Amino acid sequence: MPRSQITPLAILLIGVLILPLILSSLWVKVVTSAAIFALGAAGISVLFAQLGLINLAQIALIGVGGWVALRLNYATPLPFTVIVVIAGVATAFVGAILALPALRMRGLYLALVTLMAAGAFQILFNAFQFPNGGEGFWGVARQSAADIRRPSVAQSDVGYLRYTLVIMAAGFGLVALHRITGPGRAWAMIRQSEANAMAAGINVTFYKIWAFALSGLLAGIAGALLSGALGQLDARSFLASEGILLFALAVVGGAYSWVGAIIAGVLYKLLPALLNDWGLSADLALILFGAALLHAIMTAPRGIAGQLLGALQRKPS
Amino acid sequence: MITIENLTVKYGGVVALDSLTLNISDDVVGLIGPNGAGKTTLTNAFSGFAPVTDGKVVIDGVNLLHMAPHKRACWGLARSFQKVQVVDDITVADHLRTVLTANGVPRSARNARMSEVLDFTNITDERDTLGADLNPFQKRMTEIAKCLIDRPRIILLDEPGGGLSEGEMQHLRFIIRETKSRFGAQIIMVDHDVDLIRDVCASTAVLDFGKLIAFGPTEDVLRDEAVKAAYLGR
Ligand SMILES: Nc1ncnc2c1ncn2[C@@H]1O[C@H](COP(=O)(O)OP(=O)(O)OP(=O)(O)O)[C@@H](O)[C@H]1O
Ligand SMILES: [Mg+2]
């Protein structure tokens, strides 16, 4: 097995074995959320690093995955893991639809289109809320929420953290697999020049849609995991502005490696919780994010992960 | 046999190709003309990157213009660009693999094909080198290897000789001369280097302001007074 795979697997093993032992029950929940959003951020990174495309609607897509998962949880007896997969695939389709404008647009215009999509989902989530065991298609009940099933190996919060970490790692693995095989090579060529890619026989439309679908798949899985973690989803967590924030953090963390996605998840969920814990306002996080974004734009185009990995590589072994 | 009929390309008010009609049958055909004459535009019209307003390009009985750009590549049209298009962060072998996958070349044939074109273009040693680490000659050769690897019918080369040294030019000449017999592809080559054109092209077309001003055996064309006036400037 090449070294490039040993390190992440070792880190995963340590995370799965050690983290649950050292974290208090509150922090187990926070770290679970951070891992879930790291997975979502990985989808943003795929589009940004591989194709230079900006997707501000990832939080909305996570909401879509969460909605599908809750809906299936209450409407069917399917096991949780199956629900996670279905939510992922369904959201991949939504992501692919989002790709349609991307076929003609880039840069700022595409960013605006995804932002508008995120806004539309924000309105939908607000209007219909998330299923909580009620009647009818939308499944919203006035009384308190019914239970959401978790997988048998992950009934406890600690078990669920482990489950989440393993799925997150599998998601990262899927992205890595794409990067080193056909789609990654095709994306690299498209990024260089669409004309050059077409001249080589690459179906540019197909591979762009595929990238968005992959990004949607990761968002959908993240959304399903989130529903299992929280038991209930709140429309207020899926504002369009959150999509901008997660995108910014994916860039700050570093879009070119899974380390960056983890940093993004940690910044998004862990940092505000830490500030809270220290008695500081969680809004302070926004100021820190802004500074970090400026830092990334000006001095670290490959993000914090790029700087960390660069430092590790430079260190003589 | 390539038949170009009434091909017209317009960029807004600029008529980049003006009702061009041309029949090409030689193995290596040159395309020359002053800057802005429409040479690159013609290759782009073949590839599907130029706004064609009229006319057709028929090769072996198939009108190229009816196909999507990437399908033209799969059908057998390969090309290089005036500005080299090598991707920095993938290896030479990955460039070739991308073409093989996109064109549906069976796995069993891929390795042999790759070794063959790498050897032919003299970059076997760079097989696992990243695009960013190649010198200009190796980049050109990577592009040509990409063109050859899916066994195309036609290869369009847009100024392949730009920036190459004399020794490197010799190898380019060898590649262009041998392509038809080894790989079966016909070449249309745009270049400003008249010596290169004279050496390798059996016939040559001359464009000026989007119009064909001469076409025929290369030696005759290069002696033509109108060509000298428009292009050679002597
Ligand atoms: N994408 C474009 N948009 C607008 N005008 C264009 C475009 N491409 C080419 N043109 C115009 O079409 C004409 C032909 O350009 P073309 O690039 O085909 O010339 P060329 O013969 O390849 O010249 P050179 O020897 O400099 O490469 C020029 O007037 C050019 O300005
Ligand atoms: Mg040109």
XYZ file of C-alpha atoms and ligand atoms in Angstrom:
583
model
C 0.000 0.000 0.000
C 1.505 3.377 -0.970
C 2.413 5.792 1.804
C -0.106 8.317 0.537
C -2.863 5.980 1.715
C -1.316 4.845 4.975
C -1.252 8.269 6.601
C -4.955 9.054 6.164
C -5.957 5.552 7.221
C -3.781 5.791 10.318
C -5.333 9.144 11.181
C -8.797 7.666 10.687
C -7.974 4.749 12.969
C -6.645 7.087 15.633
C -9.715 9.282 15.270
C -12.118 6.386 15.555
C -10.322 4.813 18.532
C -9.044 7.793 20.475
C -11.453 10.676 19.921
C -14.445 9.004 21.589
C -12.296 8.231 24.640
C -11.029 11.739 25.260
C -14.100 13.797 24.391
C -16.888 14.671 26.785
C -20.412 13.978 25.592
C -20.928 17.572 24.465
C -17.727 17.545 22.392
C -18.570 14.187 20.864
C -21.586 15.894 19.320
C -19.583 18.888 18.155
C -16.882 16.759 16.557
C -19.543 14.650 14.848
C -20.993 17.806 13.316
C -17.547 18.999 12.301
C -16.893 15.689 10.523
C -20.245 15.913 8.752
C -19.546 19.402 7.449
C -16.013 18.378 6.513
C -17.628 15.858 4.193
C -19.842 18.588 2.751
C -16.830 20.867 2.323
C -15.046 18.091 0.412
C -17.767 18.424 -2.218
C -17.133 22.154 -2.533
C -13.433 21.428 -2.883
C -13.933 18.948 -5.698
C -15.609 21.598 -7.802
C -13.249 24.380 -6.837
C -9.929 22.559 -7.024
C -10.691 20.278 -9.963
C -12.669 22.619 -12.180
C -12.350 26.092 -10.680
C -16.119 26.225 -10.142
C -17.700 28.047 -7.225
C -20.606 26.338 -5.484
C -22.319 28.426 -2.811
C -25.273 26.057 -2.537
C -23.589 23.205 -0.681
C -25.390 23.928 2.596
C -28.674 23.921 0.691
C -27.740 20.540 -0.775
C -26.890 19.256 2.686
C -30.392 20.392 3.616
C -31.803 18.465 0.662
C -29.979 15.317 1.794
C -31.264 15.854 5.330
C -34.807 16.342 4.076
C -34.714 13.159 2.006
C -33.250 11.191 4.901
C -35.879 12.396 7.392
C -38.642 11.799 4.891
C -37.474 8.227 4.301
C -36.910 7.640 7.985
C -40.547 8.349 8.786
C -42.100 6.939 5.637
C -40.167 3.679 5.279
C -38.618 1.008 7.482
C -35.314 1.172 5.577
C -32.125 0.822 7.619
C -30.279 4.055 8.309
C -27.268 3.273 6.134
C -29.519 2.578 3.167
C -31.248 5.885 3.804
C -27.859 7.629 3.823
C -27.029 6.143 0.436
C -30.417 7.042 -1.067
C -30.212 10.591 0.282
C -26.738 10.859 -1.240
C -27.865 9.638 -4.652
C -30.992 11.812 -4.661
C -28.929 14.871 -3.782
C -26.412 13.930 -6.465
C -29.252 14.313 -8.962
C -30.126 17.725 -7.544
C -26.437 18.651 -7.796
C -26.396 17.520 -11.420
C -29.326 19.823 -12.153
C -27.384 22.628 -10.536
C -24.634 21.831 -13.052
C -26.777 22.844 -15.991
C -26.103 26.576 -15.602
C -22.474 25.748 -14.890
C -22.131 24.424 -18.402
C -22.339 27.947 -19.735
C -21.070 30.031 -16.848
C -17.987 30.385 -14.740
C -16.638 32.556 -11.978
C -18.847 35.202 -10.524
C -21.873 34.389 -12.662
C -21.913 30.769 -11.661
C -21.418 31.781 -8.026
C -24.480 34.009 -8.302
C -26.563 31.236 -9.832
C -25.654 28.819 -7.050
C -26.377 31.533 -4.512
C -29.819 32.041 -6.007
C -30.424 28.291 -5.866
C -29.380 28.340 -2.224
C -31.812 31.188 -1.621
C -34.604 29.242 -3.266
C -33.925 26.248 -1.024
C -33.825 28.519 2.008
C -37.348 29.671 1.135
C -38.545 26.113 0.538
C -37.071 24.842 3.798
C -38.689 27.745 5.628
C -42.055 27.214 4.035
C -42.260 23.459 4.433
C -39.844 22.759 7.288
C -38.174 19.381 7.750
C -40.167 16.186 8.270
C -40.488 15.268 11.937
C -42.891 12.384 11.814
C -46.081 14.192 10.844
C -48.700 13.240 8.307
C -48.711 13.861 4.581
C -45.965 14.419 2.037
C -44.173 17.135 3.953
C -44.452 15.098 7.135
C -44.357 17.989 9.560
C -46.167 17.552 12.897
C -46.896 20.237 15.426
C -46.017 18.124 18.411
C -42.463 17.215 19.310
C -40.506 15.112 16.852
C -40.690 11.348 16.590
C -37.456 9.384 16.856
C -35.001 8.929 14.045
C -33.463 5.489 13.697
C -29.717 5.176 13.915
C -27.696 2.176 12.746
C -27.425 -0.577 15.338
C -23.658 -0.095 15.637
C -24.130 3.606 16.226
C -26.964 3.937 18.737
C -24.902 5.956 21.202
C -23.389 9.342 20.375
C -19.915 7.832 20.610
C -20.864 5.032 18.241
C -22.397 7.584 15.908
C -19.200 9.644 15.921
C -17.262 6.550 14.863
C -19.844 5.778 12.178
C -19.643 9.356 10.896
C -15.844 9.351 10.799
C -15.782 6.131 8.801
C -18.310 7.457 6.273
C -16.445 10.755 6.063
C -13.226 8.886 5.319
C -14.997 6.785 2.697
C -16.239 10.015 1.105
C -12.704 11.411 1.069
C -11.541 8.123 -0.444
C -14.113 8.424 -3.185
C -12.859 11.917 -4.007
C -9.243 10.719 -4.010
C -10.185 7.858 -6.304
C -11.750 10.308 -8.722
C -8.658 12.474 -8.670
C -6.257 9.729 -9.651
C -8.434 8.033 -12.259
C -10.180 9.007 -15.484
C -12.462 11.736 -14.140
C -9.570 13.491 -12.368
C -7.487 13.512 -15.544
C -10.436 14.735 -17.580
C -11.141 17.475 -15.024
C -7.491 18.543 -15.103
C -7.663 18.908 -18.839
C -10.958 20.794 -18.732
C -9.524 23.147 -16.106
C -6.577 23.900 -18.389
C -8.750 24.600 -21.417
C -12.174 23.369 -22.423
C -11.218 23.545 -26.081
C -8.165 21.409 -25.451
C -10.271 18.889 -23.544
C -12.861 18.663 -26.303
C -10.119 18.317 -28.893
C -8.870 15.314 -26.921
C -12.327 13.766 -27.184
C -13.454 14.541 -23.642
C -17.182 15.095 -23.168
C -16.855 18.309 -21.173
C -20.579 18.535 -20.393
C -20.645 15.044 -18.963
C -17.609 15.516 -16.730
C -18.846 18.837 -15.379
C -22.194 17.297 -14.509
C -20.360 14.391 -12.932
C -18.339 16.739 -10.711
C -21.486 18.489 -9.526
C -23.158 15.131 -8.934
C -20.200 13.978 -6.845
C -20.349 17.202 -4.873
C -24.103 16.663 -4.400
C -23.558 13.066 -3.346
C -21.218 14.159 -0.564
C -23.644 16.899 0.493
C -26.555 14.457 0.534
C -24.652 11.953 2.639
C -23.617 14.749 4.985
C -27.231 15.881 5.272
C -28.432 12.384 6.088
C -25.701 11.996 8.703
C -26.698 15.332 10.176
C -30.302 14.240 10.524
C -29.137 11.157 12.372
C -26.838 13.197 14.582
C -29.357 15.827 15.573
C -32.565 13.808 15.252
C -34.288 16.838 13.857
C -33.340 19.562 11.404
C -34.139 23.239 11.609
C -34.659 25.358 8.491
C -32.614 28.118 10.113
C -29.453 26.005 9.824
C -29.673 26.005 6.032
C -29.585 29.683 5.158
C -27.995 30.742 1.892
C -25.462 32.769 3.870
C -24.241 29.551 5.512
C -23.433 28.258 2.036
C -21.185 31.252 1.433
C -19.515 30.658 4.782
C -18.839 26.980 4.129
C -17.432 27.795 0.697
C -15.126 30.417 2.199
C -13.958 27.947 4.836
C -13.337 25.236 2.252
C -11.020 27.695 0.478
C -9.416 28.818 3.734
C -8.884 25.205 4.787
C -7.500 24.280 1.400
C -9.500 22.874 -1.474
C -6.706 20.693 -2.809
C -6.612 18.062 -0.077
C -8.843 16.250 2.380
C -6.897 17.908 5.182
C -8.387 21.194 4.026
C -11.903 19.778 4.192
C -11.304 18.679 7.780
C -9.980 22.121 8.651
C -13.105 23.626 7.080
C -15.367 21.357 9.144
C -13.446 22.157 12.308
C -13.594 25.898 11.674
C -17.274 25.749 10.790
C -18.479 23.762 13.800
C -15.698 23.362 16.332
C -14.352 26.906 16.495
C -17.680 28.577 17.355
C -18.276 25.933 20.012
C -14.807 26.512 21.437
C -15.355 30.261 21.571
C -18.634 29.644 23.345
C -16.895 27.375 25.776
C -14.337 30.091 26.528
C -17.127 32.531 27.204
C -16.537 34.477 23.985
C -19.195 35.327 21.452
C -19.497 32.787 18.654
C -19.830 35.760 16.316
C -16.135 36.299 16.904
C -15.713 33.264 14.667
C -17.029 35.268 11.733
C -14.353 37.902 12.261
C -11.688 35.223 12.457
C -13.064 33.609 9.296
C -12.917 36.929 7.486
C -9.302 37.429 8.474
C -8.482 33.849 7.498
C -10.126 34.320 4.130
C -8.087 37.444 3.440
C -4.997 35.532 4.496
C -5.872 32.690 2.154
C -6.585 34.972 -0.784
C -3.441 37.006 -0.325
C -0.810 34.531 0.793
C -2.072 30.958 0.756
C -3.999 30.066 -2.375
C -3.848 26.398 -1.403
C -5.268 27.178 2.024
C -4.122 26.235 5.494
C -3.800 22.616 4.418
C -1.471 23.681 1.627
C 0.722 25.523 4.125
C 0.747 22.607 6.579
C 1.536 20.026 3.916
C 4.160 22.325 2.421
C 5.842 22.691 5.809
C 5.792 18.922 6.346
C 7.321 18.282 2.960
C 10.072 20.804 3.447
C 11.072 19.303 6.791
C 13.963 16.880 6.164
C 12.962 13.388 7.262
C -9.861 13.256 -49.001
C -10.920 16.485 -47.307
C -13.403 18.737 -49.022
C -13.883 22.231 -47.697
C -16.767 23.981 -49.384
C -17.770 27.647 -49.042
C -16.604 27.657 -45.454
C -17.365 30.992 -43.818
C -16.557 32.064 -40.261
C -17.514 35.418 -38.816
C -16.460 36.973 -35.528
C -18.961 39.780 -35.290
C -18.027 42.059 -38.159
C -14.740 40.298 -38.870
C -14.954 37.745 -41.649
C -12.180 35.404 -40.547
C -12.843 32.878 -43.306
C -14.526 34.027 -46.463
C -16.249 31.296 -48.466
C -13.227 29.044 -48.506
C -13.281 26.140 -50.960
C -10.433 23.647 -50.997
C -9.837 19.949 -51.730
C -7.004 18.303 -49.882
C -5.654 14.868 -50.676
C -1.906 14.923 -50.013
C -0.536 13.276 -46.897
C 0.970 16.458 -45.530
C -0.526 19.784 -46.501
C 0.774 23.174 -45.463
C -1.312 26.190 -44.549
C 0.427 29.536 -44.548
C -0.497 33.188 -44.567
C 0.247 36.425 -42.715
C -0.831 37.049 -39.118
C -4.596 37.188 -38.815
C -5.133 35.481 -42.183
C -7.478 32.903 -40.690
C -5.208 29.864 -40.357
C -6.058 29.138 -36.740
C -9.670 29.943 -37.499
C -9.692 27.197 -40.120
C -8.363 24.634 -37.638
C -10.931 25.867 -35.120
C -13.706 25.446 -37.653
C -12.600 21.831 -38.120
C -12.653 21.317 -34.343
C -15.960 23.063 -33.771
C -14.573 26.064 -31.863
C -15.263 28.735 -34.479
C -18.632 30.284 -35.366
C -19.192 28.795 -38.808
C -21.975 30.639 -40.603
C -21.923 28.748 -43.876
C -20.324 25.900 -45.788
C -19.163 22.409 -44.972
C -16.118 20.315 -44.204
C -16.500 16.808 -45.576
C -13.953 14.127 -44.767
C -14.388 10.597 -46.109
C -18.001 11.438 -46.872
C -18.807 12.751 -43.370
C -19.660 16.399 -42.741
C -17.658 17.266 -39.635
C -19.712 20.322 -38.847
C -22.685 18.196 -37.837
C -20.791 16.608 -34.947
C -20.231 17.906 -31.415
C -16.579 18.917 -30.889
C -15.612 15.966 -28.692
C -17.320 13.550 -31.085
C -15.156 14.880 -33.903
C -12.138 13.895 -31.855
C -13.499 10.418 -31.281
C -14.349 10.143 -34.954
C -10.723 10.743 -35.875
C -9.820 14.425 -35.753
C -6.795 15.284 -33.637
C -5.086 18.616 -33.226
C -2.469 20.623 -31.424
C -2.833 24.268 -30.490
C -0.782 27.299 -31.405
C -0.164 27.842 -27.693
C 0.851 24.509 -26.166
C -1.851 23.044 -23.976
C -0.006 20.738 -21.646
C -1.557 20.416 -18.193
C 0.929 21.232 -15.424
C -0.164 18.827 -12.727
C -0.572 15.569 -14.597
C 2.116 13.386 -16.154
C 2.813 12.780 -19.829
C 1.381 9.274 -19.466
C -1.779 10.735 -17.902
C -2.198 13.065 -20.875
C -2.118 10.059 -23.149
C -4.369 7.974 -20.893
C -6.976 10.715 -20.979
C -7.121 10.565 -24.752
C -7.232 6.763 -24.718
C -10.117 6.714 -22.237
C -12.050 9.464 -23.983
C -11.774 7.639 -27.280
C -12.694 4.274 -25.852
C -9.463 2.502 -26.775
C -9.599 -0.960 -25.167
C -7.431 -1.434 -22.103
C -5.484 -4.255 -23.654
C -4.224 -1.993 -26.430
C -3.341 0.994 -24.278
C 0.155 0.158 -23.078
C 1.446 -0.832 -26.472
C 0.012 2.312 -28.020
C 1.567 4.444 -25.345
C 5.038 2.980 -25.724
C 4.786 3.296 -29.476
C 3.951 7.010 -29.557
C 6.332 7.892 -26.722
C 9.122 6.230 -28.621
C 8.141 7.860 -31.896
C 8.051 11.335 -30.333
C 11.245 10.731 -28.388
C 9.824 11.319 -24.897
C 9.879 7.786 -23.501
C 12.028 9.024 -20.610
C 9.455 11.650 -19.710
C 6.597 9.192 -19.390
C 6.093 9.961 -15.704
C 7.161 13.602 -15.775
C 4.591 16.240 -14.796
C 3.547 18.672 -17.505
C 5.060 21.557 -15.548
C 8.513 19.965 -15.614
C 8.723 19.474 -19.381
C 10.837 21.693 -21.614
C 9.149 23.368 -24.620
C 10.207 20.620 -27.029
C 8.899 17.900 -24.725
C 5.637 19.794 -24.387
C 5.255 19.943 -28.152
C 6.036 16.271 -28.398
C 3.496 15.465 -25.695
C 0.870 17.257 -27.749
C 1.854 15.362 -30.868
C 1.857 12.081 -28.956
C -1.655 12.949 -27.774
C -2.652 13.512 -31.375
C -1.220 10.215 -32.565
C -2.308 7.902 -29.804
C -5.896 7.385 -30.812
C -4.944 6.694 -34.444
C -6.800 9.642 -35.969
C -7.626 10.137 -39.632
C -6.606 13.801 -39.679
C -4.151 15.743 -37.543
C -4.180 19.531 -37.486
C -0.942 21.071 -36.257
C -1.046 24.784 -35.493
C 2.524 26.088 -35.615
C 4.197 22.988 -34.192
C 7.641 24.402 -34.944
C 7.317 27.540 -32.825
C 10.288 27.995 -30.514
C 12.128 24.781 -31.378
C 15.879 24.572 -31.931
C 17.392 23.308 -35.193
C 18.000 19.808 -33.817
C 14.491 19.638 -32.454
C 13.131 20.787 -35.792
C 14.870 17.840 -37.434
C 12.972 15.474 -35.199
C 9.711 17.301 -35.890
C 10.338 16.929 -39.637
C 10.928 13.217 -39.172
C 7.680 12.845 -37.209
C 5.625 14.727 -39.754
C 7.043 12.771 -42.684
C 6.572 9.397 -41.047
C 3.102 9.909 -39.582
C 1.135 8.799 -42.607
C 3.018 5.562 -43.142
C 3.231 4.658 -39.452
C -0.096 5.893 -38.138
C -2.176 6.404 -41.239
C -3.110 10.000 -40.455
C -3.182 12.874 -42.887
C -1.642 16.117 -41.575
C -2.642 19.715 -42.136
C 0.067 21.948 -40.765
C -0.009 25.667 -40.099
C 3.409 27.267 -39.784
C 5.296 30.454 -40.506
C 8.548 28.597 -41.148
C 8.739 28.399 -44.933
C 11.698 26.009 -44.835
C 9.711 23.556 -42.728
C 6.735 23.839 -45.071
C 8.956 23.349 -48.114
C 10.589 20.291 -46.571
C 7.541 18.358 -45.503
C 4.421 19.568 -47.307
C 3.586 18.137 -50.716
C 1.041 20.862 -51.301
C 0.338 24.159 -49.595
C -2.597 26.520 -49.294
C -2.135 30.242 -48.717
C -4.693 32.345 -46.899
C -4.904 36.109 -46.767
C -7.717 38.004 -45.085
C -9.741 34.810 -44.867
C -9.491 34.097 -48.577
C -7.578 31.400 -50.403
C -5.018 33.158 -52.594
C -3.069 30.122 -53.754
C -3.095 26.347 -53.561
C -1.007 23.685 -55.234
C 2.353 21.913 -55.065
C 4.416 23.666 -52.405
C 7.280 24.730 -54.690
C 4.882 26.334 -57.177
C 2.957 28.092 -54.456
C 6.077 29.520 -52.851
C 7.161 30.913 -56.239
C 3.768 32.514 -56.874
C 4.014 36.318 -57.165
C 0.763 36.973 -55.297
C 1.956 34.807 -52.407
C 5.290 36.573 -52.277
C 3.549 39.905 -52.175
C 1.051 38.948 -49.496
C 3.172 36.794 -47.294
C 6.810 36.435 -47.978
C 7.279 40.148 -48.427
C 9.971 39.757 -51.072
N -12.142 34.363 -30.832
C -12.094 35.398 -31.701
N -12.877 36.477 -31.537
C -12.837 37.502 -32.401
N -12.038 37.557 -33.469
C -11.222 36.515 -33.698
C -11.203 35.380 -32.822
N -10.295 34.495 -33.307
C -9.778 35.055 -34.398
N -10.324 36.258 -34.648
C -10.012 37.141 -35.798
O -10.071 36.365 -36.960
C -9.011 36.698 -37.824
C -8.201 35.468 -38.138
O -7.501 35.075 -36.961
P -6.645 33.744 -36.860
O -6.302 33.541 -35.444
O -7.348 32.659 -37.559
O -5.336 34.137 -37.673
P -4.028 33.281 -37.938
O -3.913 33.161 -39.409
O -4.014 32.035 -37.149
O -2.889 34.283 -37.429
P -1.513 33.984 -36.661
O -0.516 33.689 -37.711
O -1.214 35.270 -35.981
O -1.742 32.863 -35.732
C -8.225 37.808 -37.157
O -8.678 39.030 -37.656
C -8.592 37.669 -35.707
O -8.554 38.910 -35.067
Mg -2.909 31.294 -35.634
